CSV table of C-alpha atoms in Angstrom, one decimal:
chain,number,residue,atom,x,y,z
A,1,UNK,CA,-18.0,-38.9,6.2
A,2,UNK,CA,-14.8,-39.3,7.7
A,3,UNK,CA,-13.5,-36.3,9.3
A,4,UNK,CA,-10.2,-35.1,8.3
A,5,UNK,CA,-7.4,-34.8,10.8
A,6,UNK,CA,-4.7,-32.2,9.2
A,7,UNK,CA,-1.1,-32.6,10.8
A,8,UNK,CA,1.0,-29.3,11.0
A,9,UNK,CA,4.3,-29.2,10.4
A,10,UNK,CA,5.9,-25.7,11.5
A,11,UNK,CA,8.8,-23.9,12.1
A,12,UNK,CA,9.3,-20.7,14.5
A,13,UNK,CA,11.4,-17.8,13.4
A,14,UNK,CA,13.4,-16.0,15.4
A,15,UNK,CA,10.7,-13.3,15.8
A,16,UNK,CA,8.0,-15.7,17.6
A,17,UNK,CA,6.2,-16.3,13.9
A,18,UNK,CA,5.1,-19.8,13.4
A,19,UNK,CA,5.2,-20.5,9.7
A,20,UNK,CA,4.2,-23.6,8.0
A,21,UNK,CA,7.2,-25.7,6.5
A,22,UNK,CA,5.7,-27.2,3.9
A,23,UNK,CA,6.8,-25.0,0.2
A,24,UNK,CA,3.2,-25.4,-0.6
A,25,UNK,CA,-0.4,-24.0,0.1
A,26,UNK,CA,-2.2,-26.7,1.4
A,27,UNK,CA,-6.3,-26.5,1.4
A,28,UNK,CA,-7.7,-22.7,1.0
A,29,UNK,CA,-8.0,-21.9,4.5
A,30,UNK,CA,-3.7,-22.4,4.3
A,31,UNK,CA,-4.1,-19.9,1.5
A,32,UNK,CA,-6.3,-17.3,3.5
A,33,UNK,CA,-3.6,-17.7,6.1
A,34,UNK,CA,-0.4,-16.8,3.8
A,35,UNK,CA,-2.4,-14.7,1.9
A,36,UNK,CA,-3.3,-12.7,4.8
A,37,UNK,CA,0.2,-13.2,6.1
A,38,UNK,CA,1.4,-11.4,2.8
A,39,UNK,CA,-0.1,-8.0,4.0
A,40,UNK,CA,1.4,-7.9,7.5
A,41,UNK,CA,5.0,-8.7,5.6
A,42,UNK,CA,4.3,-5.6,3.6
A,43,UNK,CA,4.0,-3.3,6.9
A,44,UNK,CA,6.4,-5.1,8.7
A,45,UNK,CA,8.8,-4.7,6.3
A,46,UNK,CA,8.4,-1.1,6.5
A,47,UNK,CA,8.7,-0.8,10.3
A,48,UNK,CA,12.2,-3.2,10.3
A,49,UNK,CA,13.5,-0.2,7.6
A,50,UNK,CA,12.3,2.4,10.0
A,51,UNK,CA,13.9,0.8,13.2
A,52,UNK,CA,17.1,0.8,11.1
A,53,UNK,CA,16.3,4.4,10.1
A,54,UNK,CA,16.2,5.1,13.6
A,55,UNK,CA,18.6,2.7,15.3
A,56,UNK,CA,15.7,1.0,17.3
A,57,UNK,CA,16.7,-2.6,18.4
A,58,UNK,CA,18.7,-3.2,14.9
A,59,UNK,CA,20.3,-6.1,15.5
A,60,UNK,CA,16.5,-7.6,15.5
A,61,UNK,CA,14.9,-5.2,13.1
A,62,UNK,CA,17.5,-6.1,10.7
A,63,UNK,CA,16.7,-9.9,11.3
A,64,UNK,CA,13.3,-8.7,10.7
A,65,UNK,CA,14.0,-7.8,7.4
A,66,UNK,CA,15.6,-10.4,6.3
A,67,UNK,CA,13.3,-13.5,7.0
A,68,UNK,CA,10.5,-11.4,6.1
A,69,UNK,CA,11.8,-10.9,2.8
A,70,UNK,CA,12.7,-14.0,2.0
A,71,UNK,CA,9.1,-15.6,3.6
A,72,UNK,CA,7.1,-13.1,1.3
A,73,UNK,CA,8.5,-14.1,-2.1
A,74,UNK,CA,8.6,-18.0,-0.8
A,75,UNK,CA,4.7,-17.4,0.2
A,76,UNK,CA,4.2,-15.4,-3.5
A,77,UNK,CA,5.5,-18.3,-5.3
A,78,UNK,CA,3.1,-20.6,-3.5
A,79,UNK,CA,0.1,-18.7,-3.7
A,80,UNK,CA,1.0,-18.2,-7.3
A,81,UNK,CA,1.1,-21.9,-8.0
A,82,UNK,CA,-2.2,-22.2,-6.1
A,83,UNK,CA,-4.6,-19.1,-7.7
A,84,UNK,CA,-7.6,-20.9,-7.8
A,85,UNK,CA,-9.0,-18.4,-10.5
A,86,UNK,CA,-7.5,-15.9,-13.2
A,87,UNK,CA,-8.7,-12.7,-11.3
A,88,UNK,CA,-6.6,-14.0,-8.3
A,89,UNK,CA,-3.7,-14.7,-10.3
A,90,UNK,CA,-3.9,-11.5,-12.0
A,91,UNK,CA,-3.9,-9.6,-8.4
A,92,UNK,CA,-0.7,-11.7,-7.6
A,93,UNK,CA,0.6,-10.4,-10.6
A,94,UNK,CA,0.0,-7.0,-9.7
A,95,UNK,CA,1.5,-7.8,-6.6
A,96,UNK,CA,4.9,-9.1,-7.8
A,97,UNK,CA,5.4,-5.7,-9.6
A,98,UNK,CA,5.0,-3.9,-6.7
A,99,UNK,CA,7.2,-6.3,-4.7
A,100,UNK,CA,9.9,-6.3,-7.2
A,101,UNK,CA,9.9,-2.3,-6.8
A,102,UNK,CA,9.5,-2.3,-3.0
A,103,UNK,CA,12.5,-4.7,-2.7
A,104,UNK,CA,14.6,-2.1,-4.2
A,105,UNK,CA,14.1,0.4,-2.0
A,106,UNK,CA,14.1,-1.8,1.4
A,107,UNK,CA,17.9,-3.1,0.5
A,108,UNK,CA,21.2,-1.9,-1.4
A,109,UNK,CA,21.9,1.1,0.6
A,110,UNK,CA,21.3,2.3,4.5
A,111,UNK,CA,18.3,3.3,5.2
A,112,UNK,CA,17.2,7.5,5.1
A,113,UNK,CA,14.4,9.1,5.1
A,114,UNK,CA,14.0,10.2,1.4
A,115,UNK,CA,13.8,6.1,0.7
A,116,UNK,CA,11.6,5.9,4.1
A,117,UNK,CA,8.8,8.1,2.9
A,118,UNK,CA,8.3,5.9,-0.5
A,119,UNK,CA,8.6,3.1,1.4
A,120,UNK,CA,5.6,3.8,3.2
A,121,UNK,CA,3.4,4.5,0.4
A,122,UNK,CA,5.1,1.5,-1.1
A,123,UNK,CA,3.7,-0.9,1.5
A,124,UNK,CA,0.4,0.2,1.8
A,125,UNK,CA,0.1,-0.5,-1.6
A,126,UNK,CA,1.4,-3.5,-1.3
A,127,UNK,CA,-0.8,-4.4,1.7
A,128,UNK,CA,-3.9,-3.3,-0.1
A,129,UNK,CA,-3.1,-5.4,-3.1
A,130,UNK,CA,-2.1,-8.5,-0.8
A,131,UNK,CA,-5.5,-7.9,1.0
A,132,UNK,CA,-8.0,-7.5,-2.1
A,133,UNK,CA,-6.7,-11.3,-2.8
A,134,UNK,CA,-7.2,-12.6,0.5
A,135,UNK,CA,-10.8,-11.5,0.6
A,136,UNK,CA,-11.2,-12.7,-2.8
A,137,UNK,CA,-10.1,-16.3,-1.3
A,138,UNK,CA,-12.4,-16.3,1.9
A,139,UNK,CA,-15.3,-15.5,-0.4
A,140,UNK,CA,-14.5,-18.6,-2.6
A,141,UNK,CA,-13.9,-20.6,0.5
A,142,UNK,CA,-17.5,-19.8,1.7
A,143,UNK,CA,-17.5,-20.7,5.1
A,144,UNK,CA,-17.2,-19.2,8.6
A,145,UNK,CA,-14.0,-20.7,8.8
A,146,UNK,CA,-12.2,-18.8,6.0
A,147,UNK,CA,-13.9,-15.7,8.0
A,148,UNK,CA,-12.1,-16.0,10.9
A,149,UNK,CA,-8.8,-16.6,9.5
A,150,UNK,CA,-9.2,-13.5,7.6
A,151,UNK,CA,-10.1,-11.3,10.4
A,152,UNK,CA,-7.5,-12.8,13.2
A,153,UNK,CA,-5.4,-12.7,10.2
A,154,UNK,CA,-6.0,-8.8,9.3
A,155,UNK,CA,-4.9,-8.3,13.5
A,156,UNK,CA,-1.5,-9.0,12.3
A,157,UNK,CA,-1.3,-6.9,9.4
A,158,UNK,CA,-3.0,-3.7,11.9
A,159,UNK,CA,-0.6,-4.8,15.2
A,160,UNK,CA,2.4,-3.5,12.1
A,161,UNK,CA,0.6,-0.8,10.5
A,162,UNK,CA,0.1,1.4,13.9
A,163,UNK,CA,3.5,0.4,14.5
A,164,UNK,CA,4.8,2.0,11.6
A,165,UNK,CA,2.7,4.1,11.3
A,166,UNK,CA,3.9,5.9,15.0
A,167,UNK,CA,7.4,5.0,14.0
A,168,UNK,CA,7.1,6.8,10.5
A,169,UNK,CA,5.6,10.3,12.2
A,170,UNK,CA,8.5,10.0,15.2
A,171,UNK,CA,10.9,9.9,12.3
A,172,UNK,CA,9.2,12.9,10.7
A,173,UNK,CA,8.7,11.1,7.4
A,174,UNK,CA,4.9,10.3,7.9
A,175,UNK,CA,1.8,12.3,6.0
A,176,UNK,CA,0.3,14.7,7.6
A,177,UNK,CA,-2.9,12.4,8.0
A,178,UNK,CA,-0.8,9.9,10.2
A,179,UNK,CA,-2.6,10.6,13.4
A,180,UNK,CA,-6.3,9.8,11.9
A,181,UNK,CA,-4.7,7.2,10.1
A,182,UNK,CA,-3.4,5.8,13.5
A,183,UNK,CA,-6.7,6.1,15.3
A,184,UNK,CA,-8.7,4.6,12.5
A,185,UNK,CA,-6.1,1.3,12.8
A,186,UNK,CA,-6.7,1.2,16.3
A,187,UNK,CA,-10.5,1.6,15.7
A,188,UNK,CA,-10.6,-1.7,13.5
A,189,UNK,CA,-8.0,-3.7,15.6
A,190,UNK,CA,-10.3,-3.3,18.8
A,191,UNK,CA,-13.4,-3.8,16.9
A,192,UNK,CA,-12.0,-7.1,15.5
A,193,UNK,CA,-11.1,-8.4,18.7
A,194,UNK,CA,-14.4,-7.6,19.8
A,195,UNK,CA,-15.8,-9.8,17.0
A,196,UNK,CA,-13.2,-12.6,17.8
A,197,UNK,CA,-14.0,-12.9,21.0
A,198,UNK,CA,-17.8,-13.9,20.5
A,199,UNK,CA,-17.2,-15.7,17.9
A,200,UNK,CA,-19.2,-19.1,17.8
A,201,UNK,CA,-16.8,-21.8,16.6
A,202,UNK,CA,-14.2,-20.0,19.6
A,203,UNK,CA,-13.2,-23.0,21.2
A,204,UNK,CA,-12.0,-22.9,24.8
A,205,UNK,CA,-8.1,-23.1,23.2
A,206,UNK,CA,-9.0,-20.1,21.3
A,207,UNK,CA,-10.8,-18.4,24.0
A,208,UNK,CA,-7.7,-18.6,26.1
A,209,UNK,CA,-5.4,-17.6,23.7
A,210,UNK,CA,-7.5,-14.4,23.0
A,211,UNK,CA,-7.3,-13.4,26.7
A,212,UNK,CA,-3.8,-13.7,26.4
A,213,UNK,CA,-3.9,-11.5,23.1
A,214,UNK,CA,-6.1,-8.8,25.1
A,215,UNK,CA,-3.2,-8.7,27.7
A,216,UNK,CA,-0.7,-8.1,25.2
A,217,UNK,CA,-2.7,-5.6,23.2
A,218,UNK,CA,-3.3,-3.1,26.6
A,219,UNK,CA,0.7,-2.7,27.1
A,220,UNK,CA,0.8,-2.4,23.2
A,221,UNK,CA,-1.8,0.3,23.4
A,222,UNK,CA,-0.2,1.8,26.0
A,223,UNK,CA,2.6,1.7,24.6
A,224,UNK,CA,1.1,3.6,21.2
A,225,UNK,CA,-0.6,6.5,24.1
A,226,UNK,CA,3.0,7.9,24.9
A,227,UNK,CA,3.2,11.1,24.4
A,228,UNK,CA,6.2,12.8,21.8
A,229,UNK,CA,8.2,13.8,24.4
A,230,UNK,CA,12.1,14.4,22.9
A,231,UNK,CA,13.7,13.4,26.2
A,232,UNK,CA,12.3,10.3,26.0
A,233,UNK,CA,11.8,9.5,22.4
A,234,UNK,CA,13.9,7.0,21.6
A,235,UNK,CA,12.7,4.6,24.6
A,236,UNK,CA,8.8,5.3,23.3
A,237,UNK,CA,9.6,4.1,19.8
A,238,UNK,CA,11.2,0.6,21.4
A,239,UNK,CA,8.5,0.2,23.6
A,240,UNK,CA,6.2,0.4,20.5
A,241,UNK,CA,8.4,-1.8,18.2
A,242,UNK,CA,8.8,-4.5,20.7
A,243,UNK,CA,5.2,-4.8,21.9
A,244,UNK,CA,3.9,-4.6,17.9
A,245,UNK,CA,5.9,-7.6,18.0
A,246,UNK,CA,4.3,-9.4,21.6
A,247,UNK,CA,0.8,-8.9,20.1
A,248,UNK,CA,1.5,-10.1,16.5
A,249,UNK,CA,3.2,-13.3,17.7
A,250,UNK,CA,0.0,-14.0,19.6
A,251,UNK,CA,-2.6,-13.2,16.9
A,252,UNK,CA,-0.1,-15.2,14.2
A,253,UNK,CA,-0.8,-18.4,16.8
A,254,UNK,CA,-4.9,-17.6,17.1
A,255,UNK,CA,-5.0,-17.5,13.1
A,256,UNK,CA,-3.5,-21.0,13.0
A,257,UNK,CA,-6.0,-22.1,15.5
A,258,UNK,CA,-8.9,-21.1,13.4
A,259,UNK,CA,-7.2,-22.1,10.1
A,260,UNK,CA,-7.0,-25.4,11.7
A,261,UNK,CA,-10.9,-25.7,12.7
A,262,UNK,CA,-11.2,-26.4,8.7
């Protein structure tokens, strides 16, 4: 059998993101990809509002904002089209009604803190809906390689939650939970790059790339280890904005890698 050679047409966003620019979901490794995509837009929706909130880098968060927006609902319409099964279609559903909802509260007015606070239950609901359908596509993919595109995936999503997550309690909107909540995220993000790193169809690209990743993710951890400290407040939230965004760009190109070994 002739093996197939897949050509990848992309386009890079202002925020380092390389996104397909094909309108359409290709194979279902392409769909583990955007569907896993689809939960990191939730949470990094909700950290652009809170650097607005907080007048963090807005000039970029509001950029942010924008093209996320508009690459969800592109990305919902496609994996819409492309529900391999009713259940799947039926989560997407589920997800649209929440989007439709969450859309309303990101945009029309500046952002506050009364809005902030539903905004962050919004989008982990959002996230949890997006992420019941990607696992539901790497089980009917079958293969290691829908695995790894689902795990290097998931990095993203957790490089935005802790992000938010620090953002939301330095903006005093955040559940009291937030710190456990916080640890638990980094937990999993550090356990999955464990897991990455030995995986067997790594390839020496791939290796490299997660070295790089492991670079970025100390000064991002670092970054989340700064103490609340009022004097110097505003500087810690950048530092944790701007890194959230060094280590997702990284773990966005390692997810294309793998979605490419299929």
């Amino acid at each position: 059998m002739k093996r197939r050679t897949f050509i990848f047409t992309s386009l890079v966003l202002s925020s380092g993101l390389i996104l397909p620019a094909s309108a359409q979901v290709s194979n279902l490794s392409d769909a583990i990809n955007k569907a896993g995509r689809q939960r990191m837009l939730a949470q990094r929706l909700a950290k652009a509002y809170l650097q607005l909130g907080m007048d963090i880098d807005t000039e970029h968060a509001r950029k942010i904002l924008d093209q996320s927006l508009s690459v969800f609902d592109r990305q919902l319409v496609e994996l819409r089209t492309f529900a391999p099964n009713p259940d799947i279609k039926s989560r997407l559903s589920e997800a649209e009604k929440i989007w439709l909802d969450y859309k309303q509260l990101l945009v029309g007015k500046a952002p506050n803190k009364a809005d902030g606070k539903s905004i962050l239950v919004s989008s982990d609901k959002l996230m949890q809906l997006t992420d019941d359908s990607t696992l539901q596509l790497e089980k009917i993919a079958g293969n290691s390689s829908g695995k790894w595109v689902n795990l290097a995936g998931r990095q993203r999503m957790l490089s935005q939650k802790m992000a938010k997550l620090y953002l939301g309690r330095q903006w005093n909107i955040a559940p009291a939970d937030t710190g456990s909540l916080l640890n638990n995220a980094r937990k999993e993000f550090i356990a999955a790059q464990s897991a990455l790193k030995t995986a067997p169809v790594n390839t020496a690209k791939i290796r490299d790339e997660l070295e790089l990743a492991q670079q970025q993710w100390l000064f991002f951890d670092h970054a989340l280890q700064q103490a609340d400290d009022t004097k110097t407040q505003h500087q810690s939230a950048t530092n944790v904005a701007t890194s959230s965004d060094r280590i997702l760009e990284q773990m966005d190109k390692i997810t294309s890698l793998y979605q490419q070994l299929s």
